[in-house]
mmCIF file of N, CA and C in Angstrom:
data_model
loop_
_atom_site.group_PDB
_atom_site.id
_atom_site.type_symbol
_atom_site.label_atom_id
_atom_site.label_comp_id
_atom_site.label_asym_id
_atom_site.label_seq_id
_atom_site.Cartn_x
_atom_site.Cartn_y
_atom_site.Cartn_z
ATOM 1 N N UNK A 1 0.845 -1.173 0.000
ATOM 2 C CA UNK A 1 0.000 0.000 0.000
ATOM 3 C C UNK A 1 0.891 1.236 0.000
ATOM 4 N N UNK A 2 0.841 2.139 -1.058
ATOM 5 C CA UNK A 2 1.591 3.145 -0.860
ATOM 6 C C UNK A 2 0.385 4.510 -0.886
ATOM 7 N N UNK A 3 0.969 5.745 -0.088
ATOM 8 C CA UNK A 3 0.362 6.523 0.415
ATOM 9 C C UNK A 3 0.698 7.860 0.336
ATOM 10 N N UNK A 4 0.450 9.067 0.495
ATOM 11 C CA UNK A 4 1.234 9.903 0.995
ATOM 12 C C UNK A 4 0.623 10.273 2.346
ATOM 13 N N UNK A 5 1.998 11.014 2.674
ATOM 14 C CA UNK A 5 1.794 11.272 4.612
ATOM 15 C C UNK A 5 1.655 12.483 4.754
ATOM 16 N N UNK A 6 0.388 12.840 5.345
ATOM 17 C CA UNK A 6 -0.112 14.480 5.563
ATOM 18 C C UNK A 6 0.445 15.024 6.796
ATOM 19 N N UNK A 7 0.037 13.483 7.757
ATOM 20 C CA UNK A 7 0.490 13.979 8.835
ATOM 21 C C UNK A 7 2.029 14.520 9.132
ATOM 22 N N UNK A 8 2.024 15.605 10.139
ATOM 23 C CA UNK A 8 3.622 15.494 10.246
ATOM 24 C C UNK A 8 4.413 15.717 11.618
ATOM 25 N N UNK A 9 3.326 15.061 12.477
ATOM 26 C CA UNK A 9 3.621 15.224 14.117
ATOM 27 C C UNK A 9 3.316 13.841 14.527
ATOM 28 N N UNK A 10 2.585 13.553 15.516
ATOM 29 C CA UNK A 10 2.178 12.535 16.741
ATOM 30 C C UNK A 10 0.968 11.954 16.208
ATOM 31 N N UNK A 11 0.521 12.282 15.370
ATOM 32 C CA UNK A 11 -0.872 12.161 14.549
ATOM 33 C C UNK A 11 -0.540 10.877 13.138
ATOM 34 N N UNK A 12 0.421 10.499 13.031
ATOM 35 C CA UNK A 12 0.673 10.359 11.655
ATOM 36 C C UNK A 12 0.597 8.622 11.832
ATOM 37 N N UNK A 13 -0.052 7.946 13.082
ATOM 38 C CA UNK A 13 -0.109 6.102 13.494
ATOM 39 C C UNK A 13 -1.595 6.946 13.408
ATOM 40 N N UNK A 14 -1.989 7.243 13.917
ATOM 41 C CA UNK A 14 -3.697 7.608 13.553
ATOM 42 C C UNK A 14 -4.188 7.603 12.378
ATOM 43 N N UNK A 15 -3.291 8.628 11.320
ATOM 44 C CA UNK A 15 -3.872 8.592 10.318
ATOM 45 C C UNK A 15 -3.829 7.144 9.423
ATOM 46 N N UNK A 16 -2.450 6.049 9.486
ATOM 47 C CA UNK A 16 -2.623 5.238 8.806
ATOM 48 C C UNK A 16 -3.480 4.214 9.151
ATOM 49 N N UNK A 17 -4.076 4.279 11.030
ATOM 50 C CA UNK A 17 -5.207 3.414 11.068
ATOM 51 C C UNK A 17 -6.301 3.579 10.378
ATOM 52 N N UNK A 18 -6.282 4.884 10.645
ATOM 53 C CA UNK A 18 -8.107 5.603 9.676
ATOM 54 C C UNK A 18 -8.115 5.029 8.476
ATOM 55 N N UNK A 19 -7.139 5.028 7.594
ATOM 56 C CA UNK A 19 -6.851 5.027 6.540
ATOM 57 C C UNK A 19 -7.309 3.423 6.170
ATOM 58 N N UNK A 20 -6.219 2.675 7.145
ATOM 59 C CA UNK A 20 -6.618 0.894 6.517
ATOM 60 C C UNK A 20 -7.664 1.103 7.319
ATOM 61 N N UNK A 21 -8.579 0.987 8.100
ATOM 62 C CA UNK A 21 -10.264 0.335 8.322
ATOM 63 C C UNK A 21 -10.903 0.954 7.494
ATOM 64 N N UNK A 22 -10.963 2.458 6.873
ATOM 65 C CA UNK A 22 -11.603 2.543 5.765
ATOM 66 C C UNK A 22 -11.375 1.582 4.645
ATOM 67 N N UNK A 23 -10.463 1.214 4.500
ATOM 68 C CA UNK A 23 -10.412 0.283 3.131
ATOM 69 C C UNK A 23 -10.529 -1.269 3.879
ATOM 70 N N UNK A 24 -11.391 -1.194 5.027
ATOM 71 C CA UNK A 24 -11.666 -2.688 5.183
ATOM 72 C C UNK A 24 -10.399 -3.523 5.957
ATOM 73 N N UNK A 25 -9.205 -2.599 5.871
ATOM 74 C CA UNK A 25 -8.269 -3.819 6.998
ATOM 75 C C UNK A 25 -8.743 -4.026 7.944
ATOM 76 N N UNK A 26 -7.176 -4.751 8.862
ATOM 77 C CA UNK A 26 -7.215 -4.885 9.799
ATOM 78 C C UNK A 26 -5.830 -4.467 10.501
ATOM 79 N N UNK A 27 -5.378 -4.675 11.707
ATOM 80 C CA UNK A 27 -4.009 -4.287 12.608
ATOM 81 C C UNK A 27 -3.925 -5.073 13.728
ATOM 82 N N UNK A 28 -2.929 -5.103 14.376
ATOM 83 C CA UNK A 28 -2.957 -5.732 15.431
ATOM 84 C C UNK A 28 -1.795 -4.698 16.062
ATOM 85 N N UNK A 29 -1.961 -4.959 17.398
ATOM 86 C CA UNK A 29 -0.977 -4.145 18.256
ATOM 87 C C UNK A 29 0.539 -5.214 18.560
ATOM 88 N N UNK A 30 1.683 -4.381 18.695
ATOM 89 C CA UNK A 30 2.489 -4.854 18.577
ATOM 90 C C UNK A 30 3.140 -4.057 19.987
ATOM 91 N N UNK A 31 4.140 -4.764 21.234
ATOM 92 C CA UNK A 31 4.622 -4.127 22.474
ATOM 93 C C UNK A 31 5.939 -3.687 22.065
ATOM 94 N N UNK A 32 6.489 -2.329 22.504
ATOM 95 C CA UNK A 32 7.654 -1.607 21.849
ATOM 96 C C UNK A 32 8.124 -1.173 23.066
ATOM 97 N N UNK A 33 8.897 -1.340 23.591
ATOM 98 C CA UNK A 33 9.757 -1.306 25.403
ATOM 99 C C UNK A 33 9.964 0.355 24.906
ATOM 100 N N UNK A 34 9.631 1.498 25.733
ATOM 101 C CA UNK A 34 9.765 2.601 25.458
ATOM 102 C C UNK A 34 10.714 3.148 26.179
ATOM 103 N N UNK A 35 11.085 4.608 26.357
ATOM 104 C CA UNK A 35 11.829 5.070 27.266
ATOM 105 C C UNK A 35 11.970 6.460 27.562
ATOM 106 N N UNK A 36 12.014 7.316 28.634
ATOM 107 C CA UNK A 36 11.651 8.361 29.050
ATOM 108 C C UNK A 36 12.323 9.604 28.570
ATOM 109 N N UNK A 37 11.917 10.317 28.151
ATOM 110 C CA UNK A 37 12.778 11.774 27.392
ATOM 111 C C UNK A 37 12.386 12.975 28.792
ATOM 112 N N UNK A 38 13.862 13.272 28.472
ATOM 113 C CA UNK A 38 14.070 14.253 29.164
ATOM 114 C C UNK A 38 12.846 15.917 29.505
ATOM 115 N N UNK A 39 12.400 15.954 27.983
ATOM 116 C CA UNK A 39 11.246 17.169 27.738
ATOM 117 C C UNK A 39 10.694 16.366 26.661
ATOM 118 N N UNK A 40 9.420 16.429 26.482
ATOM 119 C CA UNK A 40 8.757 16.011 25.967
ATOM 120 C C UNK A 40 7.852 17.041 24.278
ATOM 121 N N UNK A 41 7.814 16.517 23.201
ATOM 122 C CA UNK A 41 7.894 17.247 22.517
ATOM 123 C C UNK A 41 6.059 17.221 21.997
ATOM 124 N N UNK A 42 5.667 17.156 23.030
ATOM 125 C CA UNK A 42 3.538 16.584 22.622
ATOM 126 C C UNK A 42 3.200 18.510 22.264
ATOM 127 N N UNK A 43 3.378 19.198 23.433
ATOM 128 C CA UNK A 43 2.724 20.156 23.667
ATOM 129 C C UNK A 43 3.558 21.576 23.144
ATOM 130 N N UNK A 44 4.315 20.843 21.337
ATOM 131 C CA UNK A 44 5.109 21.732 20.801
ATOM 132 C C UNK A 44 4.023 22.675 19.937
ATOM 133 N N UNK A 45 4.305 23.688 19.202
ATOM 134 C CA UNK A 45 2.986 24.279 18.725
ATOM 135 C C UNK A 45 2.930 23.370 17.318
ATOM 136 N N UNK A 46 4.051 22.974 16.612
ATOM 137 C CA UNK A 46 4.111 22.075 15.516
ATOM 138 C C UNK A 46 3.470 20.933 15.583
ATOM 139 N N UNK A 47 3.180 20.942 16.900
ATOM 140 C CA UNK A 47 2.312 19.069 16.655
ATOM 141 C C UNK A 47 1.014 19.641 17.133
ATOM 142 N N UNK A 48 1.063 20.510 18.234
ATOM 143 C CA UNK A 48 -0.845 20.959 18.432
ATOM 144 C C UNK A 48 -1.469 21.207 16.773
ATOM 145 N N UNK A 49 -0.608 21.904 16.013
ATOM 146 C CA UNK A 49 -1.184 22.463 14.735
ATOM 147 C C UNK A 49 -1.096 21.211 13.783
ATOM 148 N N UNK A 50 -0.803 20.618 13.577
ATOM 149 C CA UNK A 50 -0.942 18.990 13.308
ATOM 150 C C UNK A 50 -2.001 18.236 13.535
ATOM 151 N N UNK A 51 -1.691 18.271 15.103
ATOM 152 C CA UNK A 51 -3.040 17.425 15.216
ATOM 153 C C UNK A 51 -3.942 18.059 15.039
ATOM 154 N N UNK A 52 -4.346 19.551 15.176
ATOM 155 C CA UNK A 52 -5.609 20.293 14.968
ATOM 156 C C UNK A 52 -6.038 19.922 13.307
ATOM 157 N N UNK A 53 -4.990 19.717 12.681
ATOM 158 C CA UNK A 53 -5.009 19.886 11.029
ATOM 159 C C UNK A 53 -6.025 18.439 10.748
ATOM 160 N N UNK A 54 -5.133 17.531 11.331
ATOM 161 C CA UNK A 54 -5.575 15.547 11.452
ATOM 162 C C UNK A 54 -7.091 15.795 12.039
ATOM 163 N N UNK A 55 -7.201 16.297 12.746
ATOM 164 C CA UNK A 55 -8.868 16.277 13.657
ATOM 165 C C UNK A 55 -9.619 17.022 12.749
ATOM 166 N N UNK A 56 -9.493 17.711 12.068
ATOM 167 C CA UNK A 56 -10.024 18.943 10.918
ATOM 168 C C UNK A 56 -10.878 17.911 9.566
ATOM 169 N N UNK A 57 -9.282 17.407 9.113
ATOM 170 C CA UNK A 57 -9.517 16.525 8.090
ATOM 171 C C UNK A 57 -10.121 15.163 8.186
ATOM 172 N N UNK A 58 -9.889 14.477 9.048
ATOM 173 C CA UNK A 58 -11.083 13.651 9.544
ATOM 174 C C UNK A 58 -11.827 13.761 9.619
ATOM 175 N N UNK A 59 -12.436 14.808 10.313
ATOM 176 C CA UNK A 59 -13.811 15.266 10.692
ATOM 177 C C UNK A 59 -14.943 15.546 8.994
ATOM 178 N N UNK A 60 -13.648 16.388 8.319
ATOM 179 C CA UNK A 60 -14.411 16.470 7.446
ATOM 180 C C UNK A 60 -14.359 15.408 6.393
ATOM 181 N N UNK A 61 -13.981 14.421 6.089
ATOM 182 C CA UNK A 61 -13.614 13.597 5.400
ATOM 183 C C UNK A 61 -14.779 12.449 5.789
ATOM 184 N N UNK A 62 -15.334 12.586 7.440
ATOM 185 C CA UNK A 62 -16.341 11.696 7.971
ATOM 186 C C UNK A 62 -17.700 12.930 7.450
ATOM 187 N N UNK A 63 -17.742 13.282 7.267
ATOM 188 C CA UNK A 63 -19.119 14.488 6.866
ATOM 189 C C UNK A 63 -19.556 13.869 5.503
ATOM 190 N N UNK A 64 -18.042 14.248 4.723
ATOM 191 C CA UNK A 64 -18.251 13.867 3.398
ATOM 192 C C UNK A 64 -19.171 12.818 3.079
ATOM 193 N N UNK A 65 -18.287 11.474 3.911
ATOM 194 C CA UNK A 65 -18.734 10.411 3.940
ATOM 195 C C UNK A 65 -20.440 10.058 3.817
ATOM 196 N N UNK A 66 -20.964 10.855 4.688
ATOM 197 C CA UNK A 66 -22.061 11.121 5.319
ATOM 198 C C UNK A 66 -22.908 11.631 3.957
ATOM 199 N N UNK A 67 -22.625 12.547 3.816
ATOM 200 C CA UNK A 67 -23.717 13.750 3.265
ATOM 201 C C UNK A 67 -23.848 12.895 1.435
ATOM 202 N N UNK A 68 -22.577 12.005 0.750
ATOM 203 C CA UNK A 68 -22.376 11.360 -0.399
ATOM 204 C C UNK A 68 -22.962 9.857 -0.442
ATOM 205 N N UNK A 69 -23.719 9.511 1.048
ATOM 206 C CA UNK A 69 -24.234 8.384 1.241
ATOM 207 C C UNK A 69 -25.676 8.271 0.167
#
């Protein structure tokens, strides 16, 4: 499956779930041993405006959905 990537923050494992259950996949979760950062980069303005962008386009992308039924 090739794609392009809109996202460009913390948002961008969201978007490729949205993406495969719309087309009917599936996923499974996989455990990834993590590890603690010093400052944390969630509450940068580059990723709030990201994710605001991802929640935007979803939203409207689920309307679409809706209103073309």
């Amino acid at each position: 499956m090739r794609w392009h990537v809109e996202a460009t923050g913390l948002d961008k494992q969201a978007e490729l779930i949205i993406r495969l259950l719309r087309q009917g996949k599936s996923y499974i979760e996989v455990a990834v041993d993590g590890f603690d950062r010093e400052e944390s980069v969630l509450f940068s303005l580059r990723n709030v405006l990201s994710i605001c962008h991802s929640i935007v386009k979803i939203s409207l992308s689920r309307l679409l959905v809706v209103v073309l039924k």
